[in-house]
């Protein structure tokens, strides 16, 4: 049975993360805390071999991927547009409050990408990578909401928010589908058969 392993890592912190603003597809750069988180992520990832590193093209993810790849002695193979964060439309840049709530609709925000569309896009991107890199170990740097919605769809569970620059480890089996082993750095399933 072919098993492809994915490390799904959310980018490091940005100023908008620190201010609890919705970022979505707005290209906000890493801050110094985020760069430190990316460097710290190397330790959690270095006990395993990785065959390829790919990233969302947004700057905060691409820079996180570069820092992690360099720390692991690798390079970023390519930027994958389908891994961009979900668009929140006019809600991007807003903090919790009446203005944000006025834009909320079932499954997302008015003028933004729906939960279902983002989940389908993210899962299609990972499944395409699973075909391209079948049997390999793939390190993917992307975004919190996209990772969460994609994993929800893949494993049929509702997960909490994804933390910045921590390990989420999932396995794709050709016949058995997806299994989540680590979420936010914590083991969620027993050891997965090799």
mmCIF file of C-alpha atoms in Angstrom, residues 25-154:
data_model
loop_
_atom_site.group_PDB
_atom_site.id
_atom_site.type_symbol
_atom_site.label_atom_id
_atom_site.label_comp_id
_atom_site.label_asym_id
_atom_site.label_seq_id
_atom_site.Cartn_x
_atom_site.Cartn_y
_atom_site.Cartn_z
ATOM 1 C CA UNK A 25 -5.510 36.061 1.002
ATOM 2 C CA UNK A 26 -4.091 39.483 1.985
ATOM 3 C CA UNK A 27 -0.311 39.138 1.714
ATOM 4 C CA UNK A 28 0.852 40.138 5.205
ATOM 5 C CA UNK A 29 4.559 39.399 5.943
ATOM 6 C CA UNK A 30 6.003 37.465 8.867
ATOM 7 C CA UNK A 31 7.071 39.452 11.893
ATOM 8 C CA UNK A 32 10.165 38.694 13.990
ATOM 9 C CA UNK A 33 8.172 36.405 16.302
ATOM 10 C CA UNK A 34 7.021 34.473 13.226
ATOM 11 C CA UNK A 35 10.562 34.113 11.940
ATOM 12 C CA UNK A 36 11.574 32.732 15.335
ATOM 13 C CA UNK A 37 8.652 30.293 15.255
ATOM 14 C CA UNK A 38 9.774 29.092 11.822
ATOM 15 C CA UNK A 39 13.315 28.525 13.137
ATOM 16 C CA UNK A 40 11.875 26.697 16.168
ATOM 17 C CA UNK A 41 9.784 24.447 13.901
ATOM 18 C CA UNK A 42 12.974 22.979 12.444
ATOM 19 C CA UNK A 43 13.601 21.028 15.677
ATOM 20 C CA UNK A 44 10.181 19.340 15.531
ATOM 21 C CA UNK A 45 10.694 18.443 11.879
ATOM 22 C CA UNK A 46 14.359 17.445 11.940
ATOM 23 C CA UNK A 47 13.860 14.030 13.545
ATOM 24 C CA UNK A 48 12.332 12.831 10.278
ATOM 25 C CA UNK A 49 13.524 12.867 6.681
ATOM 26 C CA UNK A 50 11.584 15.029 4.213
ATOM 27 C CA UNK A 51 11.681 14.479 0.468
ATOM 28 C CA UNK A 52 10.177 17.747 -0.727
ATOM 29 C CA UNK A 53 9.063 21.140 0.612
ATOM 30 C CA UNK A 54 6.237 23.085 -1.037
ATOM 31 C CA UNK A 55 4.477 26.253 0.046
ATOM 32 C CA UNK A 56 1.649 28.643 -0.522
ATOM 33 C CA UNK A 57 2.880 31.605 -2.596
ATOM 34 C CA UNK A 58 1.808 34.174 0.026
ATOM 35 C CA UNK A 59 4.883 35.816 1.545
ATOM 36 C CA UNK A 60 4.293 34.716 5.144
ATOM 37 C CA UNK A 61 4.101 31.053 4.104
ATOM 38 C CA UNK A 62 6.891 31.215 1.527
ATOM 39 C CA UNK A 63 9.281 32.843 4.026
ATOM 40 C CA UNK A 64 8.366 30.284 6.709
ATOM 41 C CA UNK A 65 9.018 27.507 4.190
ATOM 42 C CA UNK A 66 12.393 29.011 3.226
ATOM 43 C CA UNK A 67 13.492 29.252 6.881
ATOM 44 C CA UNK A 68 12.385 25.686 7.640
ATOM 45 C CA UNK A 69 13.840 24.242 4.437
ATOM 46 C CA UNK A 70 17.184 25.942 5.041
ATOM 47 C CA UNK A 71 17.242 24.603 8.613
ATOM 48 C CA UNK A 72 16.649 21.090 7.281
ATOM 49 C CA UNK A 73 19.246 21.405 4.512
ATOM 50 C CA UNK A 74 16.566 21.451 1.813
ATOM 51 C CA UNK A 75 15.155 23.949 -0.662
ATOM 52 C CA UNK A 76 11.549 24.858 -1.418
ATOM 53 C CA UNK A 77 10.656 22.866 -4.539
ATOM 54 C CA UNK A 78 7.868 25.186 -5.604
ATOM 55 C CA UNK A 79 5.018 27.462 -4.627
ATOM 56 C CA UNK A 80 1.556 25.923 -5.061
ATOM 57 C CA UNK A 81 -1.148 28.553 -5.781
ATOM 58 C CA UNK A 82 -3.942 26.208 -4.605
ATOM 59 C CA UNK A 83 -2.459 26.341 -1.084
ATOM 60 C CA UNK A 84 -3.159 30.071 -0.687
ATOM 61 C CA UNK A 85 -5.256 30.969 2.360
ATOM 62 C CA UNK A 86 -9.005 31.103 2.052
ATOM 63 C CA UNK A 87 -10.286 34.486 0.930
ATOM 64 C CA UNK A 88 -12.404 36.234 3.542
ATOM 65 C CA UNK A 89 -13.335 38.994 1.077
ATOM 66 C CA UNK A 90 -14.222 42.324 2.712
ATOM 67 C CA UNK A 91 -13.755 40.753 6.177
ATOM 68 C CA UNK A 92 -9.966 40.694 5.683
ATOM 69 C CA UNK A 93 -8.203 43.067 8.041
ATOM 70 C CA UNK A 94 -11.090 43.158 10.494
ATOM 71 C CA UNK A 95 -11.021 42.154 14.144
ATOM 72 C CA UNK A 96 -13.881 40.548 16.080
ATOM 73 C CA UNK A 97 -16.743 42.987 16.492
ATOM 74 C CA UNK A 98 -19.938 44.293 14.904
ATOM 75 C CA UNK A 99 -18.336 45.171 11.554
ATOM 76 C CA UNK A 100 -17.031 41.601 11.167
ATOM 77 C CA UNK A 101 -20.274 40.029 12.396
ATOM 78 C CA UNK A 102 -22.257 42.051 9.834
ATOM 79 C CA UNK A 103 -20.326 40.236 7.079
ATOM 80 C CA UNK A 104 -20.762 36.726 8.529
ATOM 81 C CA UNK A 105 -23.020 34.323 6.619
ATOM 82 C CA UNK A 106 -23.480 30.558 6.996
ATOM 83 C CA UNK A 107 -20.248 28.898 5.872
ATOM 84 C CA UNK A 108 -18.116 32.047 5.704
ATOM 85 C CA UNK A 109 -18.255 35.768 5.024
ATOM 86 C CA UNK A 110 -20.120 37.754 2.408
ATOM 87 C CA UNK A 111 -17.871 38.243 -0.626
ATOM 88 C CA UNK A 112 -15.388 35.581 0.525
ATOM 89 C CA UNK A 113 -14.652 31.945 -0.257
ATOM 90 C CA UNK A 114 -16.978 29.470 1.467
ATOM 91 C CA UNK A 115 -15.801 26.837 3.947
ATOM 92 C CA UNK A 116 -16.793 24.136 1.459
ATOM 93 C CA UNK A 117 -14.950 25.716 -1.480
ATOM 94 C CA UNK A 118 -11.768 26.256 0.553
ATOM 95 C CA UNK A 119 -11.879 22.700 1.928
ATOM 96 C CA UNK A 120 -12.397 21.233 -1.547
ATOM 97 C CA UNK A 121 -9.556 23.322 -2.999
ATOM 98 C CA UNK A 122 -7.158 22.416 -0.186
ATOM 99 C CA UNK A 123 -7.958 18.716 -0.320
ATOM 100 C CA UNK A 124 -7.613 18.647 -4.116
ATOM 101 C CA UNK A 125 -4.172 20.289 -3.769
ATOM 102 C CA UNK A 126 -3.007 17.725 -1.206
ATOM 103 C CA UNK A 127 -4.385 14.805 -3.203
ATOM 104 C CA UNK A 128 -2.586 16.076 -6.315
ATOM 105 C CA UNK A 129 0.635 16.245 -4.272
ATOM 106 C CA UNK A 130 -0.048 12.708 -2.993
ATOM 107 C CA UNK A 131 -0.183 11.486 -6.597
ATOM 108 C CA UNK A 132 2.878 13.468 -7.674
ATOM 109 C CA UNK A 133 4.954 12.444 -4.656
ATOM 110 C CA UNK A 134 3.410 9.027 -3.966
ATOM 111 C CA UNK A 135 5.182 7.223 -1.149
ATOM 112 C CA UNK A 136 7.257 10.295 -0.241
ATOM 113 C CA UNK A 137 7.369 12.601 2.788
ATOM 114 C CA UNK A 138 6.079 16.050 1.836
ATOM 115 C CA UNK A 139 6.430 19.171 3.976
ATOM 116 C CA UNK A 140 3.702 21.690 3.147
ATOM 117 C CA UNK A 141 3.698 25.240 4.516
ATOM 118 C CA UNK A 142 0.311 26.891 4.201
ATOM 119 C CA UNK A 143 -2.308 28.685 6.316
ATOM 120 C CA UNK A 144 -4.357 27.986 9.419
ATOM 121 C CA UNK A 145 -7.882 28.109 8.053
ATOM 122 C CA UNK A 146 -6.988 26.263 4.864
ATOM 123 C CA UNK A 147 -5.195 23.495 6.804
ATOM 124 C CA UNK A 148 -8.055 23.179 9.320
ATOM 125 C CA UNK A 149 -10.824 23.061 6.696
ATOM 126 C CA UNK A 150 -8.827 20.661 4.503
ATOM 127 C CA UNK A 151 -8.156 18.275 7.398
ATOM 128 C CA UNK A 152 -11.804 18.507 8.513
ATOM 129 C CA UNK A 153 -12.845 17.370 5.024
ATOM 130 C CA UNK A 154 -10.106 14.723 4.778
#
